[in-house]
Coordinates of N, CA and C in Angstrom, one line a residue:
P1 N -19.5 -13.7 19.8 CA -18.9 -13.3 21.1 C -18.1 -14.5 21.7
D2 N -18.3 -15.7 21.3 CA -17.5 -16.8 21.9 C -16.3 -17.1 21.1
A3 N -16.0 -16.4 20.0 CA -14.9 -16.7 19.2 C -13.6 -16.2 19.8
D4 N -12.5 -16.9 19.7 CA -11.2 -16.5 20.2 C -10.3 -16.3 18.9
I5 N -10.1 -15.0 18.6 CA -9.4 -14.7 17.4 C -8.1 -13.9 17.8
Q6 N -7.0 -14.4 17.5 CA -5.7 -13.8 17.9 C -5.0 -13.3 16.6
I7 N -4.5 -12.1 16.6 CA -4.0 -11.4 15.4 C -2.6 -10.9 15.7
S8 N -1.7 -11.1 14.7 CA -0.4 -10.5 14.8 C 0.0 -10.0 13.4
G9 N 0.9 -9.0 13.3 CA 1.3 -8.4 12.1 C 2.6 -8.9 11.6
G10 N 3.2 -8.1 10.7 CA 4.5 -8.5 10.2 C 4.7 -8.4 8.7
G11 N 3.7 -8.0 8.0 CA 3.8 -7.9 6.5 C 3.3 -9.1 5.7
S12 N 3.0 -8.9 4.5 CA 2.5 -10.0 3.6 C 3.3 -11.2 3.6
G13 N 4.6 -11.0 3.5 CA 5.5 -12.2 3.4 C 5.4 -13.1 4.6
V14 N 5.3 -12.4 5.8 CA 5.1 -13.1 7.0 C 3.8 -13.9 7.0
G15 N 2.7 -13.2 6.5 CA 1.4 -13.9 6.5 C 1.3 -15.1 5.6
I16 N 2.0 -15.0 4.4 CA 2.0 -16.1 3.5 C 2.8 -17.2 4.0
Q17 N 4.0 -16.9 4.6 CA 4.8 -17.9 5.2 C 4.2 -18.7 6.4
A18 N 3.5 -17.9 7.2 CA 2.8 -18.5 8.4 C 1.7 -19.4 8.0
I19 N 0.8 -19.0 7.0 CA -0.2 -19.9 6.6 C 0.3 -21.2 5.8
G20 N 1.4 -20.9 5.1 CA 2.1 -22.1 4.4 C 2.6 -23.1 5.3
A21 N 3.2 -22.6 6.4 CA 3.8 -23.5 7.5 C 2.8 -24.0 8.4
R22 N 1.5 -23.6 8.2 CA 0.4 -24.1 9.0 C 0.5 -23.7 10.5
T23 N 1.1 -22.5 10.8 CA 1.2 -22.1 12.2 C 0.1 -21.1 12.5
V24 N -0.8 -20.8 11.5 CA -1.9 -19.9 11.7 C -3.1 -20.6 10.9
D25 N -4.3 -20.1 11.1 CA -5.5 -20.6 10.4 C -5.8 -19.7 9.2
I26 N -5.4 -18.5 9.3 CA -5.6 -17.5 8.2 C -4.3 -16.6 8.0
G27 N -3.9 -16.5 6.8 CA -2.8 -15.5 6.4 C -3.4 -14.4 5.6
M28 N -2.9 -13.2 5.8 CA -3.4 -12.1 5.0 C -2.2 -11.5 4.2
S29 N -2.6 -11.0 3.0 CA -1.5 -10.4 2.1 C -2.1 -9.3 1.3
S30 N -1.3 -8.2 1.1 CA -1.7 -7.2 0.2 C -1.0 -7.3 -1.2
R31 N -0.4 -8.4 -1.4 CA 0.2 -8.7 -2.7 C -0.3 -10.1 -3.2
E32 N -0.1 -10.4 -4.4 CA -0.4 -11.7 -4.9 C 0.6 -12.8 -4.4
V33 N 0.1 -14.0 -4.2 CA 1.0 -15.1 -3.8 C 1.8 -15.4 -5.1
T34 N 3.1 -15.5 -4.9 CA 4.0 -15.8 -6.1 C 3.9 -17.3 -6.5
K35 N 4.4 -17.5 -7.7 CA 4.5 -18.9 -8.3 C 5.3 -19.8 -7.4
D36 N 6.4 -19.3 -6.9 CA 7.3 -20.0 -6.0 C 6.6 -20.4 -4.7
E37 N 5.8 -19.4 -4.2 CA 5.1 -19.7 -3.0 C 4.0 -20.7 -3.2
M38 N 3.3 -20.7 -4.3 CA 2.3 -21.7 -4.6 C 2.9 -23.0 -4.8
T39 N 4.1 -23.1 -5.4 CA 4.8 -24.4 -5.5 C 5.2 -24.9 -4.2
R40 N 5.7 -24.1 -3.3 CA 6.1 -24.5 -2.0 C 5.0 -24.9 -1.1
Y41 N 3.8 -24.2 -1.3 CA 2.6 -24.4 -0.4 C 1.5 -24.7 -1.4
P42 N 1.4 -25.9 -2.0 CA 0.4 -26.1 -3.0 C -1.1 -26.1 -2.6
G43 N -1.3 -26.2 -1.2 CA -2.7 -26.2 -0.8 C -3.3 -24.9 -0.5
L44 N -2.6 -23.8 -0.8 CA -3.1 -22.5 -0.5 C -4.4 -22.1 -1.3
V45 N -5.4 -21.6 -0.6 CA -6.6 -21.0 -1.3 C -6.6 -19.6 -1.0
V46 N -6.7 -18.7 -2.0 CA -6.6 -17.3 -1.9 C -8.0 -16.7 -2.2
T47 N -8.5 -15.9 -1.3 CA -9.8 -15.2 -1.4 C -9.6 -13.7 -1.4
T48 N -10.1 -13.0 -2.4 CA -10.1 -11.6 -2.4 C -11.1 -11.0 -1.5
V49 N -10.8 -10.1 -0.6 CA -11.7 -9.6 0.4 C -12.0 -8.1 0.3
A50 N -11.1 -7.4 -0.4 CA -11.2 -5.9 -0.6 C -10.3 -5.4 -1.7
Q51 N -10.4 -4.1 -2.0 CA -9.5 -3.5 -2.9 C -8.8 -2.3 -2.1
D52 N -7.6 -1.9 -2.7 CA -6.9 -0.9 -2.0 C -6.1 -0.1 -3.0
G53 N -5.9 1.2 -2.7 CA -5.0 2.0 -3.5 C -3.8 2.4 -2.7
I54 N -2.7 2.6 -3.3 CA -1.5 3.1 -2.6 C -1.3 4.6 -2.8
A55 N -1.5 5.4 -1.8 CA -1.3 6.8 -2.0 C 0.1 7.3 -1.7
V56 N 0.5 8.2 -2.5 CA 1.8 8.9 -2.3 C 1.5 10.1 -1.3
I57 N 2.2 10.1 -0.2 CA 2.0 11.2 0.8 C 3.2 12.0 1.0
V58 N 2.9 13.3 1.3 CA 4.0 14.2 1.7 C 3.6 15.0 2.9
N59 N 4.4 15.7 3.5 CA 4.1 16.6 4.7 C 3.2 17.7 4.2
P60 N 2.2 18.1 5.0 CA 1.3 19.2 4.5 C 2.0 20.5 4.2
A61 N 3.2 20.7 4.7 CA 4.0 21.9 4.4 C 4.4 22.0 3.0
N62 N 4.4 20.9 2.3 CA 4.9 20.9 0.9 C 3.8 21.5 0.0
E63 N 4.2 22.4 -0.9 CA 3.3 23.1 -1.7 C 3.0 22.4 -3.0
I64 N 3.5 21.2 -3.2 CA 3.4 20.4 -4.5 C 1.9 20.1 -4.6
P65 N 1.3 20.4 -5.9 CA -0.1 20.2 -6.1 C -0.4 18.8 -6.6
Y66 N 0.5 18.1 -7.3 CA 0.3 16.8 -7.8 C 1.7 16.2 -8.2
I67 N 1.8 15.0 -8.6 CA 3.0 14.3 -8.9 C 2.8 13.3 -10.0
T68 N 3.8 13.1 -10.9 CA 3.7 12.0 -11.8 C 4.4 10.7 -11.4
L69 N 4.0 9.6 -11.9 CA 4.6 8.4 -11.5 C 6.1 8.4 -11.9
D70 N 6.5 9.0 -13.0 CA 7.9 9.1 -13.3 C 8.7 9.9 -12.3
Q71 N 8.0 11.0 -11.7 CA 8.7 11.8 -10.7 C 8.8 10.9 -9.4
V72 N 7.8 10.1 -9.0 CA 7.9 9.3 -7.9 C 9.0 8.3 -8.1
K73 N 9.1 7.7 -9.2 CA 10.1 6.7 -9.6 C 11.5 7.4 -9.4
G74 N 11.6 8.6 -10.0 CA 12.9 9.3 -9.9 C 13.3 9.6 -8.5
I75 N 12.4 9.9 -7.6 CA 12.7 10.2 -6.2 C 13.2 8.9 -5.5
Y76 N 12.5 7.8 -5.7 CA 12.9 6.6 -5.0 C 14.1 5.9 -5.6
L77 N 14.5 6.3 -6.8 CA 15.7 5.7 -7.4 C 16.9 6.7 -7.3
G78 N 16.6 7.9 -6.8 CA 17.7 8.8 -6.4 C 18.1 9.8 -7.5
T79 N 17.4 9.9 -8.7 CA 17.7 10.8 -9.7 C 17.1 12.2 -9.4
I80 N 16.1 12.2 -8.5 CA 15.5 13.5 -8.1 C 15.7 13.6 -6.6
T81 N 16.5 14.6 -6.1 CA 16.9 14.6 -4.7 C 16.4 15.8 -4.0
K82 N 15.9 16.8 -4.7 CA 15.4 18.1 -4.1 C 14.0 18.3 -4.7
W83 N 13.1 18.9 -3.8 CA 11.7 19.2 -4.3 C 11.7 20.3 -5.3
T84 N 12.7 21.1 -5.4 CA 12.8 22.2 -6.4 C 13.0 21.7 -7.8
Q85 N 13.3 20.4 -7.9 CA 13.4 19.7 -9.2 C 12.0 19.4 -9.8
I86 N 11.0 19.6 -9.0 CA 9.6 19.3 -9.5 C 8.8 20.6 -9.5
T87 N 8.2 20.9 -10.6 CA 7.5 22.1 -10.8 C 6.3 22.2 -9.7
G88 N 6.3 23.3 -9.0 CA 5.3 23.5 -8.0 C 5.6 23.0 -6.6
A89 N 6.6 22.2 -6.5 CA 7.0 21.7 -5.2 C 7.9 22.6 -4.5
N90 N 7.6 22.8 -3.2 CA 8.5 23.6 -2.3 C 8.1 23.4 -0.9
V91 N 9.1 23.3 0.0 CA 8.9 23.2 1.4 C 9.5 24.3 2.1
P92 N 8.7 25.4 2.4 CA 9.3 26.6 3.0 C 10.0 26.3 4.3
G93 N 11.1 27.0 4.5 CA 11.9 26.9 5.7 C 12.9 25.7 5.7
T94 N 13.0 25.0 4.6 CA 13.9 23.8 4.5 C 14.8 24.0 3.3
N95 N 15.8 23.1 3.2 CA 16.7 23.2 2.0 C 16.1 22.4 0.8
N96 N 14.8 21.9 1.0 CA 14.1 21.2 0.0 C 14.7 19.9 -0.4
Q97 N 15.6 19.3 0.5 CA 16.1 18.0 0.3 C 15.0 17.0 0.6
I98 N 14.9 16.0 -0.3 CA 13.8 15.0 -0.2 C 14.2 13.9 0.8
V99 N 13.4 13.7 1.8 CA 13.6 12.5 2.7 C 12.7 11.4 2.3
I100 N 13.3 10.3 1.9 CA 12.5 9.2 1.3 C 12.2 8.1 2.4
I101 N 10.8 7.9 2.5 CA 10.3 6.9 3.4 C 9.7 5.8 2.6
G102 N 10.0 4.5 3.0 CA 9.4 3.4 2.4 C 9.1 2.3 3.4
R103 N 8.7 1.1 2.9 CA 8.4 0.0 3.7 C 9.5 -1.0 3.8
D104 N 9.5 -1.9 4.7 CA 10.6 -2.9 4.8 C 10.3 -4.0 3.8
S105 N 11.2 -5.0 3.7 CA 11.2 -6.0 2.6 C 10.1 -7.0 2.8
A106 N 9.6 -7.1 4.0 CA 8.5 -8.1 4.2 C 7.1 -7.6 3.8
S107 N 7.1 -6.3 3.5 CA 5.8 -5.6 3.2 C 5.3 -5.9 1.8
G108 N 4.0 -6.3 1.7 CA 3.3 -6.5 0.4 C 3.2 -5.2 -0.3
T109 N 3.0 -4.1 0.5 CA 2.9 -2.8 -0.1 C 4.2 -2.4 -0.8
R110 N 5.3 -2.7 -0.1 CA 6.6 -2.5 -0.7 C 6.8 -3.3 -2.0
T111 N 6.4 -4.5 -2.0 CA 6.6 -5.4 -3.2 C 5.8 -4.8 -4.3
Y112 N 4.5 -4.5 -4.0 CA 3.7 -3.9 -5.1 C 4.2 -2.6 -5.6
F113 N 4.6 -1.7 -4.7 CA 5.1 -0.4 -5.1 C 6.4 -0.6 -5.9
D114 N 7.3 -1.4 -5.5 CA 8.6 -1.6 -6.3 C 8.3 -2.1 -7.7
E115 N 7.3 -3.1 -7.8 CA 7.1 -3.7 -9.0 C 6.3 -2.8 -10.0
T116 N 5.3 -2.1 -9.4 CA 4.4 -1.3 -10.2 C 4.9 0.1 -10.5
V117 N 5.5 0.8 -9.6 CA 5.9 2.2 -9.7 C 7.4 2.2 -10.1
L118 N 8.2 1.4 -9.4 CA 9.7 1.4 -9.7 C 10.1 0.5 -10.8
L119 N 9.1 -0.3 -11.3 CA 9.3 -1.2 -12.4 C 10.4 -2.2 -12.1
K120 N 10.4 -2.7 -10.9 CA 11.2 -3.7 -10.3 C 12.7 -3.3 -10.1
A121 N 12.9 -1.9 -10.1 CA 14.2 -1.4 -9.7 C 14.3 -1.3 -8.2
T122 N 15.5 -1.2 -7.7 CA 15.7 -1.2 -6.3 C 15.8 0.3 -5.8
P123 N 15.1 0.6 -4.8 CA 15.1 2.0 -4.3 C 16.5 2.3 -3.7
V124 N 16.8 3.6 -3.6 CA 18.1 4.0 -3.0 C 18.3 3.5 -1.6
N125 N 19.5 3.2 -1.2 CA 19.7 2.7 0.2 C 19.6 3.7 1.3
R126 N 19.4 5.0 0.9 CA 19.1 6.0 2.0 C 17.6 6.1 2.3
M127 N 16.8 5.3 1.6 CA 15.4 5.2 2.0 C 15.2 4.7 3.4
L128 N 14.4 5.4 4.2 CA 14.2 4.9 5.6 C 13.1 3.9 5.5
E129 N 13.3 2.7 6.0 CA 12.4 1.6 5.9 C 11.6 1.5 7.2
K130 N 10.2 1.5 7.0 CA 9.3 1.5 8.2 C 8.5 0.2 8.1
N131 N 8.1 -0.4 9.3 CA 7.5 -1.7 9.3 C 6.0 -1.7 9.3
S132 N 5.4 -0.5 9.1 CA 3.9 -0.4 9.0 C 3.5 0.9 8.3
N133 N 2.2 0.8 7.8 CA 1.7 2.0 7.3 C 1.7 3.2 8.3
G134 N 1.3 2.9 9.5 CA 1.2 3.9 10.5 C 2.5 4.5 10.8
A135 N 3.6 3.8 10.7 CA 4.9 4.3 11.0 C 5.3 5.3 9.8
V136 N 4.9 4.9 8.6 CA 5.2 5.8 7.5 C 4.5 7.1 7.7
V137 N 3.2 7.0 8.0 CA 2.4 8.2 8.2 C 3.0 9.1 9.3
Q138 N 3.4 8.5 10.4 CA 3.9 9.3 11.5 C 5.2 10.0 11.1
T139 N 6.1 9.3 10.4 CA 7.3 9.9 10.0 C 7.1 11.1 9.0
V140 N 6.3 10.8 8.0 CA 6.0 11.9 7.0 C 5.4 13.1 7.7
A141 N 4.5 12.9 8.6 CA 3.8 14.0 9.3 C 4.8 14.8 10.2
Q142 N 5.9 14.2 10.6 CA 6.8 14.8 11.5 C 8.1 15.4 10.7
T143 N 8.2 15.1 9.4 CA 9.3 15.4 8.6 C 8.9 16.3 7.4
P144 N 9.2 17.6 7.5 CA 8.6 18.5 6.4 C 9.0 18.1 5.0
G145 N 10.3 17.6 4.8 CA 10.7 17.3 3.4 C 10.5 15.9 2.9
S146 N 9.7 15.2 3.6 CA 9.6 13.7 3.4 C 8.5 13.3 2.3
I147 N 8.6 12.2 1.8 CA 7.7 11.5 0.9 C 7.5 10.1 1.4
G148 N 6.4 9.5 1.3 CA 6.1 8.1 1.6 C 5.0 7.5 0.8
Y149 N 4.7 6.3 1.0 CA 3.5 5.7 0.4 C 2.8 4.8 1.4
V150 N 1.4 4.8 1.3 CA 0.6 4.1 2.3 C -0.7 3.6 1.6
S151 N -1.3 2.6 2.2 CA -2.6 2.2 1.8 C -3.6 3.4 2.0
I152 N -4.6 3.6 1.1 CA -5.5 4.7 1.2 C -6.2 4.8 2.5
G153 N -6.4 3.6 3.1 CA -7.1 3.6 4.4 C -6.3 4.3 5.5
F154 N -5.1 4.7 5.3 CA -4.3 5.4 6.3 C -4.1 6.8 6.0
V155 N -4.7 7.3 4.9 CA -4.6 8.7 4.5 C -5.5 9.5 5.5
G156 N -4.9 10.5 6.1 CA -5.6 11.4 7.0 C -5.1 12.8 7.0
K157 N -5.6 13.6 8.0 CA -5.3 15.0 8.0 C -3.8 15.3 8.3
D158 N -3.1 14.4 8.8 CA -1.7 14.6 9.3 C -0.7 14.6 8.1
T159 N -1.2 14.1 6.9 CA -0.3 14.1 5.7 C -1.1 14.6 4.5
K160 N -0.4 14.8 3.4 CA -1.1 15.3 2.2 C -1.0 14.2 1.1
A161 N -2.1 13.6 0.7 CA -2.1 12.6 -0.3 C -2.1 13.3 -1.7
L162 N -1.1 12.9 -2.5 CA -1.0 13.6 -3.8 C -1.8 13.0 -4.9
P163 N -2.5 13.8 -5.7 CA -3.1 13.3 -6.9 C -1.9 12.9 -7.9
V164 N -2.2 12.0 -8.8 CA -1.2 11.6 -9.7 C -1.6 12.1 -11.1
W165 N -0.6 12.7 -11.8 CA -0.8 13.1 -13.2 C -0.4 11.9 -14.0
Y166 N -1.5 11.3 -14.6 CA -1.4 9.9 -15.2 C -1.4 10.0 -16.7
N167 N -0.3 9.4 -17.3 CA -0.2 9.3 -18.8 C -0.3 10.7 -19.4
A168 N 0.2 11.8 -18.7 CA 0.2 13.1 -19.2 C -1.2 13.6 -19.7
Q169 N -2.3 13.0 -19.2 CA -3.6 13.3 -19.7 C -4.5 13.8 -18.6
K170 N -4.5 13.3 -17.4 CA -5.4 13.7 -16.4 C -4.8 13.5 -15.0
I171 N -5.3 14.3 -14.1 CA -4.8 14.2 -12.7 C -5.9 13.4 -11.9
V172 N -5.4 12.3 -11.3 CA -6.3 11.4 -10.6 C -6.0 11.3 -9.1
A173 N -6.9 11.6 -8.2 CA -6.7 11.6 -6.8 C -6.8 10.2 -6.3
P174 N -6.1 9.8 -5.2 CA -6.2 8.5 -4.6 C -7.5 8.4 -3.7
T175 N -8.6 8.2 -4.4 CA -9.9 8.1 -3.6 C -10.5 6.7 -3.8
I176 N -11.4 6.4 -2.9 CA -12.1 5.1 -3.0 C -12.8 5.0 -4.3
D177 N -13.5 6.0 -4.8 CA -14.2 5.8 -6.1 C -13.2 5.6 -7.3
N178 N -12.1 6.3 -7.2 CA -11.1 6.1 -8.3 C -10.4 4.7 -8.3
V179 N -10.3 4.2 -7.1 CA -9.7 2.8 -7.0 C -10.8 1.8 -7.4
K180 N -12.0 2.0 -7.0 CA -13.1 1.1 -7.4 C -13.2 1.0 -9.0
T181 N -13.1 2.1 -9.6 CA -13.2 2.1 -11.1 C -11.9 1.9 -11.8
R182 N -10.9 1.6 -11.0 CA -9.5 1.4 -11.6 C -9.0 2.6 -12.3
T183 N -9.5 3.8 -12.0 CA -9.0 5.0 -12.6 C -7.7 5.4 -12.0
Y184 N -7.6 5.2 -10.7 CA -6.3 5.5 -10.0 C -5.3 4.4 -10.4
P185 N -4.2 4.8 -10.8 CA -3.2 3.8 -11.4 C -2.5 2.8 -10.5
V186 N -2.5 3.2 -9.2 CA -1.7 2.4 -8.3 C -2.7 1.7 -7.3
S187 N -3.4 0.7 -7.7 CA -4.4 -0.1 -6.9 C -4.2 -1.5 -7.0
R188 N -4.8 -2.2 -6.1 CA -4.5 -3.7 -6.0 C -5.6 -4.3 -5.1
D189 N -5.6 -5.7 -5.1 CA -6.6 -6.4 -4.3 C -5.9 -6.8 -3.0
L190 N -6.7 -7.0 -2.0 CA -6.3 -7.5 -0.7 C -6.8 -8.9 -0.5
Y191 N -6.0 -9.8 0.1 CA -6.3 -11.2 0.1 C -6.3 -11.8 1.5
I192 N -7.1 -12.8 1.7 CA -7.0 -13.7 2.8 C -6.7 -15.1 2.3
I193 N -5.8 -15.8 3.0 CA -5.3 -17.1 2.5 C -5.5 -18.2 3.5
T194 N -5.9 -19.4 3.0 CA -6.0 -20.5 3.9 C -5.4 -21.7 3.3
N195 N -5.2 -22.8 4.1 CA -4.7 -24.0 3.6 C -5.9 -24.9 3.3
G196 N -6.2 -25.0 2.0 CA -7.5 -25.7 1.6 C -8.6 -24.8 1.8
Q197 N -9.8 -25.3 1.4 CA -11.0 -24.5 1.6 C -11.3 -24.2 3.1
P198 N -11.6 -23.0 3.4 CA -11.7 -22.7 4.8 C -12.9 -23.3 5.5
G199 N -12.7 -23.8 6.7 CA -13.8 -24.4 7.4 C -13.8 -23.9 8.9
G200 N -14.8 -24.3 9.6 CA -14.8 -23.9 11.1 C -14.9 -22.4 11.3
L201 N -14.2 -22.0 12.3 CA -14.2 -20.6 12.7 C -13.6 -19.7 11.5
A202 N -12.5 -20.3 10.9 CA -11.9 -19.5 9.8 C -12.8 -19.3 8.7
G203 N -13.6 -20.3 8.4 CA -14.6 -20.2 7.3 C -15.7 -19.2 7.7
D204 N -16.1 -19.2 8.9 CA -17.1 -18.3 9.4 C -16.6 -16.9 9.3
F205 N -15.3 -16.7 9.7 CA -14.7 -15.4 9.7 C -14.7 -14.8 8.3
I206 N -14.2 -15.6 7.3 CA -14.1 -15.2 5.9 C -15.5 -14.8 5.4
R207 N -16.5 -15.7 5.6 CA -17.8 -15.4 5.2 C -18.4 -14.1 5.7
Y208 N -18.0 -13.8 7.0 CA -18.4 -12.6 7.6 C -17.8 -11.4 6.9
I209 N -16.5 -11.4 6.6 CA -15.8 -10.3 5.9 C -16.5 -10.1 4.5
L210 N -16.9 -11.2 3.9 CA -17.5 -11.0 2.5 C -19.0 -10.6 2.6
S211 N -19.6 -10.7 3.8 CA -21.0 -10.3 3.9 C -21.2 -8.8 3.8
P212 N -22.4 -8.4 3.6 CA -22.7 -6.9 3.6 C -22.2 -6.2 4.9
E213 N -22.3 -6.9 6.1 CA -21.9 -6.3 7.3 C -20.3 -6.2 7.4
G214 N -19.7 -7.3 6.9 CA -18.2 -7.2 6.9 C -17.7 -6.2 5.9
Q215 N -18.3 -6.1 4.7 CA -17.9 -5.2 3.7 C -18.1 -3.7 4.1
K216 N -19.1 -3.5 5.0 CA -19.3 -2.2 5.6 C -18.1 -1.8 6.4
I217 N -17.5 -2.8 7.1 CA -16.3 -2.5 7.9 C -15.2 -2.1 7.0
V218 N -15.1 -2.8 5.9 CA -14.0 -2.5 4.8 C -14.2 -1.0 4.5
A219 N -15.4 -0.6 4.2 CA -15.6 0.8 3.8 C -15.3 1.8 4.9
D220 N -15.8 1.4 6.1 CA -15.6 2.3 7.3 C -14.1 2.5 7.5
E221 N -13.3 1.5 7.2 CA -11.9 1.6 7.5 C -11.1 2.3 6.3
G222 N -11.8 2.8 5.3 CA -11.2 3.6 4.2 C -10.7 2.7 3.1
Y223 N -11.1 1.5 3.0 CA -10.7 0.6 1.9 C -11.9 0.5 0.9
V224 N -11.7 -0.3 -0.1 CA -12.7 -0.4 -1.2 C -13.4 -1.7 -1.2
T225 N -14.7 -1.7 -1.2 CA -15.5 -2.9 -1.1 C -15.5 -3.7 -2.5
L226 N -15.9 -4.9 -2.5 CA -15.9 -5.7 -3.7 C -17.0 -5.4 -4.6
S227 N -18.1 -4.8 -4.1 CA -19.2 -4.5 -4.9 C -19.6 -3.1 -4.9

């Protein structure tokens, strides 16, 4: 109760830059620290605190039952422009034009998605860039023909999270259990970063997150615990 903890957002790139520049005590990231960043900030210590999956979401009006990673890639690279190009997909009352929603360049989720799903290709420039998971959810919920991607902790009743047809063998839903077992193909670790081994309040805070009580909060927020 006596701790003063101040928090600001901005994306993984901002978190890594801030801890590297020593303007904060803890940086957070949903992507790995790059080799260049480790070279620039050699004192960084990275601690894994949770796991996460990235869910592909559409508006609930869309009749699509599932999607393949190749189809997701095609949408974000612009080779698939209408929902009618995908079997089972249809958005009644619209022209079925796909509205593409993504994250801004500072986002670790964007970096992971571009590298893992788009295989390091650049998404089309008509993609609407949002600065948070919540903004993506809100836009998809309000736009019938849209598609977006968010951390599974942000999946809710306002959008429809799509199961992924993986390797043409099985359909896998973006659930906590499937992320934990690495069955769901688009999953990653979540990190807390310090300059050197964490001490003082920062160390106490990280130990709390890793404790059973802290990991319960991870689960309560819809993310995946370490154990």
